XYZ file of N, CA and C in Angstrom:
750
model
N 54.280 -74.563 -25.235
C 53.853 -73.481 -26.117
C 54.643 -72.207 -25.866
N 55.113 -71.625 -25.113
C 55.420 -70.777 -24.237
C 56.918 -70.324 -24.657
N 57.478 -71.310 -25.330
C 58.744 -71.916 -26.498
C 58.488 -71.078 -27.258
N 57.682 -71.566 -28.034
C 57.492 -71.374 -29.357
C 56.565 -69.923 -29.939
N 56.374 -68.826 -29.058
C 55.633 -67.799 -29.148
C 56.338 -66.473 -29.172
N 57.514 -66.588 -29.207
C 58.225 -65.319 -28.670
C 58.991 -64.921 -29.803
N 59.225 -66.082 -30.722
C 59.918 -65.727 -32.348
C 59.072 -65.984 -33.264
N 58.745 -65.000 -33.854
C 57.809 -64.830 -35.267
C 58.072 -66.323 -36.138
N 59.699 -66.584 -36.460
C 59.794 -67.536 -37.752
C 60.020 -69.162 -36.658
N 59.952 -69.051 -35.755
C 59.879 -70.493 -35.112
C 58.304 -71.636 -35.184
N 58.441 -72.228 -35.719
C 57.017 -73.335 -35.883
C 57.120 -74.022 -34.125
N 55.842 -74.161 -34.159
C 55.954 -75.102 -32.480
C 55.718 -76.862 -33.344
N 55.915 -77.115 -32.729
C 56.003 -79.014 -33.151
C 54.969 -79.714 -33.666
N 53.550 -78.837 -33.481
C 52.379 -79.022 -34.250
C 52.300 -78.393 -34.922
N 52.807 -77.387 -35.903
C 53.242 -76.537 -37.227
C 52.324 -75.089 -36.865
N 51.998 -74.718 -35.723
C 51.365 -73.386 -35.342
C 52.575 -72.366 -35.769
N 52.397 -71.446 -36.482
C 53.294 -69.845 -35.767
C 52.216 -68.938 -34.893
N 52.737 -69.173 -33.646
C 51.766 -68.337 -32.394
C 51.138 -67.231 -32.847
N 52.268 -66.379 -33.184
C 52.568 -64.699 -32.920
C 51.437 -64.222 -34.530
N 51.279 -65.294 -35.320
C 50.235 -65.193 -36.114
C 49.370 -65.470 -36.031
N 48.999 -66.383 -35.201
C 47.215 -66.562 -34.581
C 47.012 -65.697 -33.363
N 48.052 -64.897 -32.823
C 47.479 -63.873 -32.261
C 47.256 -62.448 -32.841
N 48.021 -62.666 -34.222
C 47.888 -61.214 -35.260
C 46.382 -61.522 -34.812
N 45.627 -62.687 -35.971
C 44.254 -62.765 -36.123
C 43.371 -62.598 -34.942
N 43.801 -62.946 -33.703
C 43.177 -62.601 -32.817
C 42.532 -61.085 -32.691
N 43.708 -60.376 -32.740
C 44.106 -58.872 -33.049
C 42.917 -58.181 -33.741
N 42.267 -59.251 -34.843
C 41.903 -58.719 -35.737
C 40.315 -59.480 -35.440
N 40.505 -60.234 -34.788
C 38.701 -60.841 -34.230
C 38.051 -60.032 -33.334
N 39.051 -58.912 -32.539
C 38.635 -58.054 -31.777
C 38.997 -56.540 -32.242
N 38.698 -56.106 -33.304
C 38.359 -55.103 -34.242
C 37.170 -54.910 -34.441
N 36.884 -53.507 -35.184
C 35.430 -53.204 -35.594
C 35.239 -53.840 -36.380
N 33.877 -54.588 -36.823
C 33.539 -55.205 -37.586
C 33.394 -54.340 -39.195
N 34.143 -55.270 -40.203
C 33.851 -54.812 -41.215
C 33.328 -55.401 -42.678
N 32.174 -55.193 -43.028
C 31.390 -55.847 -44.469
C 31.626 -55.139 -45.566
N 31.844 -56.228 -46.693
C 31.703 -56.271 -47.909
C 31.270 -56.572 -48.721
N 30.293 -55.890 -49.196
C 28.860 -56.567 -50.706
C 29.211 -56.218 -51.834
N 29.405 -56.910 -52.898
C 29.977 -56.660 -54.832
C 28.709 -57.024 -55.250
N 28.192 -55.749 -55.644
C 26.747 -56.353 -56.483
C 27.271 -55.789 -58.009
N 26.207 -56.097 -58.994
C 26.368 -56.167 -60.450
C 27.314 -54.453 -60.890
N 26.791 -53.407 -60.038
C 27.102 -52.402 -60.789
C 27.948 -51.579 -59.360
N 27.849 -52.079 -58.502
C 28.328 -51.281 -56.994
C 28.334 -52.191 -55.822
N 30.051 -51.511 -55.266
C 30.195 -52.476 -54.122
C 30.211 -51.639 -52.997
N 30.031 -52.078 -51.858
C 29.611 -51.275 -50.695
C 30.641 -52.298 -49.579
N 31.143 -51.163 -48.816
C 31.938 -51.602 -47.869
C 31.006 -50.874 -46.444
N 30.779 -52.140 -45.390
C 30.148 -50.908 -43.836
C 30.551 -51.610 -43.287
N 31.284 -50.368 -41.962
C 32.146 -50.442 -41.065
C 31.673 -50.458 -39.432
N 31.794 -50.775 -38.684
C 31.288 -50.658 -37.295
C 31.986 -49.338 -36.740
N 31.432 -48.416 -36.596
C 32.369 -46.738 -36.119
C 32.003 -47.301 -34.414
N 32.987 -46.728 -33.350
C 33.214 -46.647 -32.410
C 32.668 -45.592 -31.859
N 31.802 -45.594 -30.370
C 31.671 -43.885 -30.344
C 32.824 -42.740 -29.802
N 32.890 -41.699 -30.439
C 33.897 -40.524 -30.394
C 34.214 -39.504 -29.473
N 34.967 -39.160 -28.588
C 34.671 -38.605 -27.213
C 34.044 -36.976 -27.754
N 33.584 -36.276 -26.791
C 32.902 -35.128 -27.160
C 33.836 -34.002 -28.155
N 34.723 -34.409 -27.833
C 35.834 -33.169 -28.138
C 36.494 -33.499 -29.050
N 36.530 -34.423 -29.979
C 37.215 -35.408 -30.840
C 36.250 -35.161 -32.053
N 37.004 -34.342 -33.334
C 36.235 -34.526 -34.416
C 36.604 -35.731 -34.961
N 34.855 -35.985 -35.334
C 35.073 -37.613 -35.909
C 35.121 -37.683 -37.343
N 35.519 -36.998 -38.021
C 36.038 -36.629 -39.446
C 37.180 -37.497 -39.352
N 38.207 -37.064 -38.726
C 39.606 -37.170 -38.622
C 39.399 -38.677 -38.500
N 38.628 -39.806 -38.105
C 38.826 -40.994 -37.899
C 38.244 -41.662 -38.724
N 38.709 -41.984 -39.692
C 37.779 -43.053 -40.842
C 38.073 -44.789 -41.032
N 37.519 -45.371 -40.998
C 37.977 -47.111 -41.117
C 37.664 -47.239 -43.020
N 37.008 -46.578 -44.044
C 37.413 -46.771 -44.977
C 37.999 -45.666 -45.910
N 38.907 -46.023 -46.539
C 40.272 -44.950 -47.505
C 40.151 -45.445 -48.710
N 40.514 -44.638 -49.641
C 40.820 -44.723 -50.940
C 42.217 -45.031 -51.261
N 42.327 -45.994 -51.840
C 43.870 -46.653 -52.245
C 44.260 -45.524 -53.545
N 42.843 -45.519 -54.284
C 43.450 -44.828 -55.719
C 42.012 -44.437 -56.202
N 41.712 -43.749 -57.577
C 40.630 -43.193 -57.548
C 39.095 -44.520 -57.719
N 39.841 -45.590 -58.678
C 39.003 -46.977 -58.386
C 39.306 -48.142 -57.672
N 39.479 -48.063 -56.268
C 39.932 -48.700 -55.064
C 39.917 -48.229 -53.968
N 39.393 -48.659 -53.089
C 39.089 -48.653 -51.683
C 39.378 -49.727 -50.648
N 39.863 -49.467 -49.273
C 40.212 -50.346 -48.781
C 39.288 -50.001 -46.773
N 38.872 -50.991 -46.229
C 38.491 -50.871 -45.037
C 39.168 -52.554 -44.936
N 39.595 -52.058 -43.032
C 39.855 -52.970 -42.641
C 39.995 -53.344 -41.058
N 40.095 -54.318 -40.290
C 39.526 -54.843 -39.161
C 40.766 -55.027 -38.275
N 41.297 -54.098 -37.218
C 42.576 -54.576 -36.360
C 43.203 -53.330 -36.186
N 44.365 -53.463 -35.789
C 45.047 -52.369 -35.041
C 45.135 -51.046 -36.440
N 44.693 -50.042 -35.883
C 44.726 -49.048 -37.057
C 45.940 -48.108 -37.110
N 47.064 -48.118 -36.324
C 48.211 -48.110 -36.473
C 49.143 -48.513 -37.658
N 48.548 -50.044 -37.470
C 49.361 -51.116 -38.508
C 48.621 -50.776 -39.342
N 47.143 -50.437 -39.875
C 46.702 -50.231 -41.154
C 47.403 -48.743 -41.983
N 47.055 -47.682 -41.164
C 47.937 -46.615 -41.372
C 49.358 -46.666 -42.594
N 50.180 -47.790 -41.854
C 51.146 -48.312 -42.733
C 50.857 -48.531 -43.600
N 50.379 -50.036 -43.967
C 50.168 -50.445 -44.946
C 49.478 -49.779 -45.922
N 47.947 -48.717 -45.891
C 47.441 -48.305 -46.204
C 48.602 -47.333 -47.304
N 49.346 -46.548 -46.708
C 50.315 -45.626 -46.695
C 51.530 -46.192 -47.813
N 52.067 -47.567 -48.115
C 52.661 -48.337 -48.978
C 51.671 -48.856 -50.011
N 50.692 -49.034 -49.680
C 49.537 -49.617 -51.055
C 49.250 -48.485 -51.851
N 48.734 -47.307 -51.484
C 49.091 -46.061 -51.920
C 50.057 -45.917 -53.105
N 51.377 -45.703 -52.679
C 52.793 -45.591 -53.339
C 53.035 -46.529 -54.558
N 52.473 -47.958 -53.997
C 52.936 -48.749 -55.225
C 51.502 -48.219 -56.312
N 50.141 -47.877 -56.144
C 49.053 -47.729 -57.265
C 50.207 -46.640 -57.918
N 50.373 -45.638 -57.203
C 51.005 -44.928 -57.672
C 52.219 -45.076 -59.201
N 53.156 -45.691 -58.208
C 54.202 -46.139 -58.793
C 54.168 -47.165 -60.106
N 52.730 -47.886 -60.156
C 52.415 -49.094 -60.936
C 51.893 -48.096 -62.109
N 51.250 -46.762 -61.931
C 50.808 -45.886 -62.592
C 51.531 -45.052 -63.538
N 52.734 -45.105 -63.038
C 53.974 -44.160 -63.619
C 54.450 -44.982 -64.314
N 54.706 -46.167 -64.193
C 55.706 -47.851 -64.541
C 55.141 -47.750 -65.677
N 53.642 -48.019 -65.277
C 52.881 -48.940 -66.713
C 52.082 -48.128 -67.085
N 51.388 -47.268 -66.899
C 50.561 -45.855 -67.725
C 49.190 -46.446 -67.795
N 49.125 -47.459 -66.758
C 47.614 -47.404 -66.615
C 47.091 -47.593 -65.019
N 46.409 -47.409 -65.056
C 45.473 -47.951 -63.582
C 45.955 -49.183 -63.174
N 46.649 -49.103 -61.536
C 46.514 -50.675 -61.387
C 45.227 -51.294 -60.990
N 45.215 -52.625 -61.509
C 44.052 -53.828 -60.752
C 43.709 -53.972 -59.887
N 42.725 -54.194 -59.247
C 41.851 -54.688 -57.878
C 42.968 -56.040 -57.397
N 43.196 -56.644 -58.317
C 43.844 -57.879 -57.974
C 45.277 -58.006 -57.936
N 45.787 -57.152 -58.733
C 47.621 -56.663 -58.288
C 47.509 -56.105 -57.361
N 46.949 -54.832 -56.868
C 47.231 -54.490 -55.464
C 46.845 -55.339 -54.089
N 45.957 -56.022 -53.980
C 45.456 -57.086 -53.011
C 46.774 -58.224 -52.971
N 47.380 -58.535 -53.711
C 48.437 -59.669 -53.977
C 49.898 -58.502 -53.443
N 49.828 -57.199 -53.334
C 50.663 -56.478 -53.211
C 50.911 -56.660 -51.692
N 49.239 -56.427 -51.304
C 49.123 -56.208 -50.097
C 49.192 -57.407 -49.275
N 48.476 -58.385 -49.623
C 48.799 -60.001 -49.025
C 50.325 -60.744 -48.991
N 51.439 -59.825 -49.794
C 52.595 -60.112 -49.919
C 53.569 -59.147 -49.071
N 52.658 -58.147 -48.917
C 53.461 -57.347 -47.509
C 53.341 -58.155 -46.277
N 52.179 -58.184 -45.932
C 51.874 -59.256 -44.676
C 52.310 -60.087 -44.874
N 52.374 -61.106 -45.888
C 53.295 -62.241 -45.468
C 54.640 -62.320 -45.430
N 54.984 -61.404 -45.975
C 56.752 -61.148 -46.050
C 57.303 -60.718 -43.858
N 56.430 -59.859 -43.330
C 55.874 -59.812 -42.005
C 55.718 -61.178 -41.138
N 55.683 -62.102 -41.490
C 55.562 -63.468 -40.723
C 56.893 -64.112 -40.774
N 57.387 -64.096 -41.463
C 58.794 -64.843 -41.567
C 60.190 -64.537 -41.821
N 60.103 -63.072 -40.931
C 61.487 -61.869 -41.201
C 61.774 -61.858 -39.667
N 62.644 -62.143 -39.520
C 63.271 -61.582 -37.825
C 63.163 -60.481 -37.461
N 63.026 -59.887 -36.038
C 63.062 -58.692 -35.625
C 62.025 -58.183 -36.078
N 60.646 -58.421 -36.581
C 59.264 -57.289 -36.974
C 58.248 -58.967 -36.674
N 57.159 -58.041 -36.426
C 56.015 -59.169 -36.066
C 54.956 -58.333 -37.166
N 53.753 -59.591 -37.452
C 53.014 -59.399 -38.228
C 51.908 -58.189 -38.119
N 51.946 -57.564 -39.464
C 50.549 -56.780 -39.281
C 49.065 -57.358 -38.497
N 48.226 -56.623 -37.442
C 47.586 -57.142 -36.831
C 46.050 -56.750 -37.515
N 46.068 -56.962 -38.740
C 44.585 -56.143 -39.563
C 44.444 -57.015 -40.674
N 43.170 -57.099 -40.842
C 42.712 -57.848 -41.577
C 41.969 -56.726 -43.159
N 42.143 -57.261 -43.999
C 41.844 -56.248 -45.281
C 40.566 -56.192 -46.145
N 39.635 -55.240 -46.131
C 38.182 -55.713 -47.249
C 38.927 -55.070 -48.544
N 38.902 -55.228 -49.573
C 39.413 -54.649 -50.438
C 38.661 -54.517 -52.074
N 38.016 -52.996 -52.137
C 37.010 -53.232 -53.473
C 37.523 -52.208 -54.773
N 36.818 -52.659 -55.620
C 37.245 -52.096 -56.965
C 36.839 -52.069 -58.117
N 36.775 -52.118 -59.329
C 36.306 -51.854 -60.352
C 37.651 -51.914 -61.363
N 37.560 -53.542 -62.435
C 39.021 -53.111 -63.074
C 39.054 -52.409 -64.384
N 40.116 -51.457 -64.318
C 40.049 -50.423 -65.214
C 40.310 -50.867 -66.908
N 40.295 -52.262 -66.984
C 40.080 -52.306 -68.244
C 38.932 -53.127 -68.385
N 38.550 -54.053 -67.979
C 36.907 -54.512 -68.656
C 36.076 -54.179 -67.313
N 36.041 -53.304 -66.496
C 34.879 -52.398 -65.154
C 33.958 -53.459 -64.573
N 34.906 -54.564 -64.231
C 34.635 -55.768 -63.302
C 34.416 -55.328 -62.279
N 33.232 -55.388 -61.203
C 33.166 -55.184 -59.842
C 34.297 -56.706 -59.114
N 35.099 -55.901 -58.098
C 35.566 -57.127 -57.331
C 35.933 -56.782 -55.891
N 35.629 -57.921 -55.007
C 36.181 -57.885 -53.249
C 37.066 -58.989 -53.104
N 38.039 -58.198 -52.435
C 38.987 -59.293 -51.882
C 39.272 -58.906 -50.208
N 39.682 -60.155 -49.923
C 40.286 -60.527 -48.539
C 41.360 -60.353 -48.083
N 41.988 -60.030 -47.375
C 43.484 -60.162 -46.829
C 43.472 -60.589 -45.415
N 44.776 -61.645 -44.557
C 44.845 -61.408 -43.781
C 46.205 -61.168 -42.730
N 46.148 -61.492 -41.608
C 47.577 -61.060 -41.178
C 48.500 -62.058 -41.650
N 48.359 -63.664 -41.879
C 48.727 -64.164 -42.363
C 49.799 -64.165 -44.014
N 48.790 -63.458 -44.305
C 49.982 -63.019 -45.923
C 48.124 -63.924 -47.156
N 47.680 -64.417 -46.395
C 46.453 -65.161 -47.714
C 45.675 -64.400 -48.208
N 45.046 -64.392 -49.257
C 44.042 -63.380 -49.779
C 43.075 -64.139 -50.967
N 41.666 -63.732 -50.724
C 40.730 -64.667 -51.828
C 39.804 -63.569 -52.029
N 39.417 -63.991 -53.450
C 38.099 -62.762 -53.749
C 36.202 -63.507 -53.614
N 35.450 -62.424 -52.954
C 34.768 -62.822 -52.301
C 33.170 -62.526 -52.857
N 32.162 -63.115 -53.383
C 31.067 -62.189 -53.647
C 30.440 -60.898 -52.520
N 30.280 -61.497 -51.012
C 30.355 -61.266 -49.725
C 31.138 -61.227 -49.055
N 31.491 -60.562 -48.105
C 32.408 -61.180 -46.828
C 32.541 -60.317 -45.651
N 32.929 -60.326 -44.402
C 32.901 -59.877 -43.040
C 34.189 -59.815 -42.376
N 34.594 -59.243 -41.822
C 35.939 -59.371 -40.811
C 35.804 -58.402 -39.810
N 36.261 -58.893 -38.752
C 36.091 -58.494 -37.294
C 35.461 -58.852 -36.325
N 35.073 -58.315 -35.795
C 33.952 -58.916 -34.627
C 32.836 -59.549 -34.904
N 32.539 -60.273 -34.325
C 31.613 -61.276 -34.754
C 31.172 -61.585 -36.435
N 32.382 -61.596 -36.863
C 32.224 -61.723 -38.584
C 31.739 -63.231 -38.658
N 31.798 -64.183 -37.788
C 31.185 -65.495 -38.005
C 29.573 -65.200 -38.061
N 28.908 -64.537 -37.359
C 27.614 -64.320 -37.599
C 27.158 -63.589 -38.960
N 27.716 -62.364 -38.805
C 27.923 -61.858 -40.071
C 27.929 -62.888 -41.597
N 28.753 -63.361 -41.615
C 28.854 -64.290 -42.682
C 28.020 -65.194 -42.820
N 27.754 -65.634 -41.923
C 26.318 -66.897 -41.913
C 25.212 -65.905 -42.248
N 24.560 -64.702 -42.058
C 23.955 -63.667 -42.372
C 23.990 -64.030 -44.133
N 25.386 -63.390 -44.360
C 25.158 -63.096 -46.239
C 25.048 -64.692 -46.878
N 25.446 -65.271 -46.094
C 25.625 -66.642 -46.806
C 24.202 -67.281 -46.772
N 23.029 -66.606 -46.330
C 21.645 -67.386 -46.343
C 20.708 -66.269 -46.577
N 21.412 -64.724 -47.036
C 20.387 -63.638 -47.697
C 21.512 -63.288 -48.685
N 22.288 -63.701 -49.195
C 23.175 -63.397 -50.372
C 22.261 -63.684 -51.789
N 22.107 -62.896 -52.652
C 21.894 -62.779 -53.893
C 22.444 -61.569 -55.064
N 22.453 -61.777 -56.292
C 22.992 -60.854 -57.220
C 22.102 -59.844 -57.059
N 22.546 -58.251 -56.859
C 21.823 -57.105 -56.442
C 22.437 -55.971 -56.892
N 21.736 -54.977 -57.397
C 22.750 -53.688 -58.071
C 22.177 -52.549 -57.071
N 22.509 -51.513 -56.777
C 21.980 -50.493 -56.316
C 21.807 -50.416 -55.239
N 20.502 -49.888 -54.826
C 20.211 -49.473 -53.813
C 20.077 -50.692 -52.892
N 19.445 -51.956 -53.800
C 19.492 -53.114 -52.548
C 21.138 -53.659 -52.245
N 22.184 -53.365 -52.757
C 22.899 -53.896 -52.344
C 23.274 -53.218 -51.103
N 23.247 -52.071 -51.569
C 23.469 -51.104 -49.846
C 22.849 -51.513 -48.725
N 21.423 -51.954 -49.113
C 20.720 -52.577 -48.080
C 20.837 -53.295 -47.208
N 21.418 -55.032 -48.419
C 22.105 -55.741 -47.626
C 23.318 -55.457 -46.884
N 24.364 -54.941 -47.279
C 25.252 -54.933 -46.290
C 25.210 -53.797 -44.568
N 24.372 -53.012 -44.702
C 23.494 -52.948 -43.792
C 22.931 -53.289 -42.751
N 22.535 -54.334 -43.325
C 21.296 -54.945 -42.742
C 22.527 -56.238 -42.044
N 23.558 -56.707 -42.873
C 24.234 -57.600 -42.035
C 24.971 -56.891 -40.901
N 25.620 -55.694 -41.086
C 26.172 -55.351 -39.756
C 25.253 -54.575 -38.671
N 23.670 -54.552 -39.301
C 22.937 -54.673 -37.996
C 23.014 -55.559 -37.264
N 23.243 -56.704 -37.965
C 23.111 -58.050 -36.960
C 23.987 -58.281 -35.916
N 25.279 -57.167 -35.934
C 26.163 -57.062 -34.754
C 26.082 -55.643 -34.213
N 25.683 -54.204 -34.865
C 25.838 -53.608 -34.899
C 24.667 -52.643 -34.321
N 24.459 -51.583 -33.406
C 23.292 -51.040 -33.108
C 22.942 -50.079 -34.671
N 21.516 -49.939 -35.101
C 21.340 -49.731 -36.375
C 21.442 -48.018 -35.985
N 22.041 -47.011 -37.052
C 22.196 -45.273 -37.075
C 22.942 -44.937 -37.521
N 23.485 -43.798 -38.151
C 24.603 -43.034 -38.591
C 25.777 -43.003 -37.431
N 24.860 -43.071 -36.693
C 26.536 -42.829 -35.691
C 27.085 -43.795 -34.877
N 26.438 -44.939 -35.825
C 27.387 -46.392 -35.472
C 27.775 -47.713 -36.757
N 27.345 -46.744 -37.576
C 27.915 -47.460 -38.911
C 28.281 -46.330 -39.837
N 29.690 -46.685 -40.692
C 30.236 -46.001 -41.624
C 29.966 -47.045 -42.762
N 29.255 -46.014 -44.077
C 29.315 -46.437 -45.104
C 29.420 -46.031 -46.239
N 30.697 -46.592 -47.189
C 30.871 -46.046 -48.123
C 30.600 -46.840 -49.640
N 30.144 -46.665 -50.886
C 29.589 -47.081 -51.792
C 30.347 -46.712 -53.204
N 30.925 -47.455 -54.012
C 31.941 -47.377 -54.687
C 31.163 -47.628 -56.333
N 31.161 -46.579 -57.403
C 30.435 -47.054 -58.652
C 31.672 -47.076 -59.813
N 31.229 -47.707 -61.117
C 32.159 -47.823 -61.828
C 32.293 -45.663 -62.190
N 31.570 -45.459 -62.357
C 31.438 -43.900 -63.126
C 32.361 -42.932 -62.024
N 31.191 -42.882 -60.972
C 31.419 -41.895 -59.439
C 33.123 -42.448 -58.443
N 33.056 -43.304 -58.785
C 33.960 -43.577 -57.940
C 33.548 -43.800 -56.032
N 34.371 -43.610 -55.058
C 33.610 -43.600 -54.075
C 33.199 -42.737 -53.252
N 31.961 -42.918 -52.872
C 31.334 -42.279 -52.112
C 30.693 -42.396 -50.648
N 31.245 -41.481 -49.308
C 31.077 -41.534 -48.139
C 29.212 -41.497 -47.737
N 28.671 -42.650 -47.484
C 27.051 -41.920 -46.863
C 27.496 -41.409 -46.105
N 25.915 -40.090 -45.844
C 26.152 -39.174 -44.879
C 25.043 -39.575 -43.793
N 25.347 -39.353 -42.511
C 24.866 -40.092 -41.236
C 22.740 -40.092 -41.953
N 22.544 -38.824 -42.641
C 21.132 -38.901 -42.479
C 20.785 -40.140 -43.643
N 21.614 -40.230 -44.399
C 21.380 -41.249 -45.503
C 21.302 -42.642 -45.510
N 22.115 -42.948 -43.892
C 22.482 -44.011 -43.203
C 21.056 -44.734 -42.393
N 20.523 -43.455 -41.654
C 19.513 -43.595 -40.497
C 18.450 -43.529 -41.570
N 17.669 -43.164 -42.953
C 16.822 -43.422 -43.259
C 16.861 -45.124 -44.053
N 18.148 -45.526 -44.129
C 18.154 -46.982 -45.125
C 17.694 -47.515 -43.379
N 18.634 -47.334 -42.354
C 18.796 -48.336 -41.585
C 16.912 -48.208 -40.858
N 15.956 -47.432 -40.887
C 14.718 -47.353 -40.538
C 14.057 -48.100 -41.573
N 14.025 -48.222 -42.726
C 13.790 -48.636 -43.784
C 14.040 -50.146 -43.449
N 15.022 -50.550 -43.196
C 14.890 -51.891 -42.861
C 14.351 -52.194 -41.816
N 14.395 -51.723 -40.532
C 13.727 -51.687 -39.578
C 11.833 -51.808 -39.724
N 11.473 -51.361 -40.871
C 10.335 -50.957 -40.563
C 10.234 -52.606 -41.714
N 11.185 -53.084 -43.019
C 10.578 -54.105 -43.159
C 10.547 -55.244 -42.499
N 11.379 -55.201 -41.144
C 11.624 -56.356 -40.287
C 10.203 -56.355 -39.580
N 9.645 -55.705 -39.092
C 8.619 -55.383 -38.250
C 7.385 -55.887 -39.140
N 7.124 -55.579 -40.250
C 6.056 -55.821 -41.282
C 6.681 -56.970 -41.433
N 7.602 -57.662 -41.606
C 7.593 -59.633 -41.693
C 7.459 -60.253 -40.569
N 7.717 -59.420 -39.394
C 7.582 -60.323 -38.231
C 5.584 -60.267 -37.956
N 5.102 -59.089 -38.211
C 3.841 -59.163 -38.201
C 3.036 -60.307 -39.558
N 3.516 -60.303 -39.904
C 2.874 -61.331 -41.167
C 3.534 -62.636 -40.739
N 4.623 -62.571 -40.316
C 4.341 -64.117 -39.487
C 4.143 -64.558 -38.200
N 3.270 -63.525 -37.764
C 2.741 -63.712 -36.218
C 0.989 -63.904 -36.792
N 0.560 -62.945 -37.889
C -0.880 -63.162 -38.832
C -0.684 -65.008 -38.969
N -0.124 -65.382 -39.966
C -0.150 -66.351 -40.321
C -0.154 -67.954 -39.404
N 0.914 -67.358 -38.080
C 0.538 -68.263 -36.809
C -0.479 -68.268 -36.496
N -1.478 -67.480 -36.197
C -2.797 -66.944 -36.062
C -3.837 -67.699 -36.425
N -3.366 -67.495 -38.165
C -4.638 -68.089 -38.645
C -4.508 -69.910 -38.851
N -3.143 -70.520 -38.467
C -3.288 -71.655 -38.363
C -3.633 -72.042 -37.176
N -3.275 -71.530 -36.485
C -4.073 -71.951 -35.058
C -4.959 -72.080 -35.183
C-alpha cells in the first residue's frame, strides 16, 4: 500500500486511489453538517466548534452564500473550502453575465463536483479535503433542491442528507423521521438530527434557513435555544407517555 499512496493519479492493484479515501477521511472528521429540502424551505445545520474567548465568532461561519438563491455548508478542511467556495462564487457570477439569468442549483453543484474531480487526477495538487451540502431554489420554476458533493469529484441530489462526523447516525436519524414538511417543522427536523450528535444550544449549532421569497437567513443563537428546548421538552413528554403506557400494561 505504501506504493501506491504518495501519487494522487496512481491506482494500487485493487483499484483504490489512497490520497482520496484519505480526502474523505478528512472529511469524516469535520463538523458535522445537515441538510433538510422541505416543500417551501431548506435548512442547512452545522455543528459550530467552541470559540476561544478573544476570537469573534462572527468572523467564522461553516454556511455562505454562493449567490443570492444558493447556499453552500460544508464538512472538512476549511482552508480548502475557502477556495472552492471563492471559484463557485465567480463562475454564478460569470454564468450571470454569460447568460442573463440566475444560475441553477444543479449547474453549480456539477461545477463544483467537477472542480474536485479534476483535483484527483492532475499531478502535483491533491484533492480537496471537504465534503459539500449544497441548497437552492431554481430560478425558473422555484424548485427547492439539496445536493451532495464529495472529495471524490461525485455529486447526487438528496431529499435529506448529513456529512461529517458521525453523519452515519445522522442519516439513519432522517431516514426513519424523514417526511414532506414546510416551515417551521422542517427546521425542527434538521435540528433535532444534529442533536443526535450534537450538544443541543445556540452556541453549538449554526443554522441557516433558505426561502424561495427571503432568500437566506442566519438563526440567531436565541432562536436556536428556544426550537432546540422545544424539542427537548417534546422528547421528555414521549418518553413519559411511554413509561405511562409500560405502566399500565404491567
Amino acid at each position: 500500500m505504501a506504493r501506491y499512496d504518495r501519487a494522487i493519479t496512481v491506482f494500487s492493484p485493487d483499484g483504490h486511489l489512497f490520497q482520496v479515501e484519505y480526502a474523505l477521511e478528512a472529511v469524516r472528521k469535520g463538523n458535522a453538517a445537515v441538510g433538510v429540502r422541505g416543500t417551501d424551505v431548506i435548512v442547512l445545520a452545522v455543528e459550530k466548534k467552541s470559540t476561544p474567548k478573544l476570537q469573534d465568532s462572527r468572523s467564522v461561519k461553516k454556511i455562505v452564500n454562493l449567490d443570492d438563491h444558493i447556499a453552500l455548508a460544508c464538512a472538512g478542511l476549511k482552508a480548502d473550502a475557502r477556495v472552492l467556495i471563492n471559484r463557485a462564487r465567480l463562475e454564478c457570477q460569470s454564468y450571470k453575465l454569460t447568460v442573463e439569468d440566475p444560475v441553477t442549483v444543479e449547474f453549480i453543484t456539477r461545477y463544483i463536483a467537477g472542480l474536485q474531480q479534476k483535483y484527483t487526477q492532475s499531478g502535483g495538487v491533491r484533492p480537496f479535503g471537504l465534503s459539500t451540502l449544497i441548497i437552492g431554489f431554481d430560478p425558473h420554476t422555484g424548485t427547492p433542491s439539496l445536493y451532495q458533493t464529495d472529495p471524490s469529484g461525485t455529486f447526487s441530489a438528496w431529499k435529506a442528507n448529513a456529512t461529517g462526523r458521525n453523519s452515519n447516525s445522522i442519516r439513519e436519524f432522517l431516514e426513519k423521521n424523514y417526511k414532506e414538511t414546510s416551515g417551521q417543522e422542517t427546521v425542527k427536523l434538521a435540528i433535532r438530527a444534529l442533536m443526535e450528535v450534537v450538544e443541543s444550544g445556540g452556541k453549538n449549532i449554526e443554522v441557516a434557513v433558505m426561502t424561495k421569497h427571503d432568500g437566506l437567513r442566519q438563526l440567531e443563537e436565541a432562536e436556536i435555544d428556544a426550537i432546540a428546548a422545544e424539542i427537548e421538552a417534546e422528547k421528555a413528554a414521549a418518553e413519559a407517555a411511554k413509561k405511562g403506557r409500560t405502566a399500565t400494561e404491567t
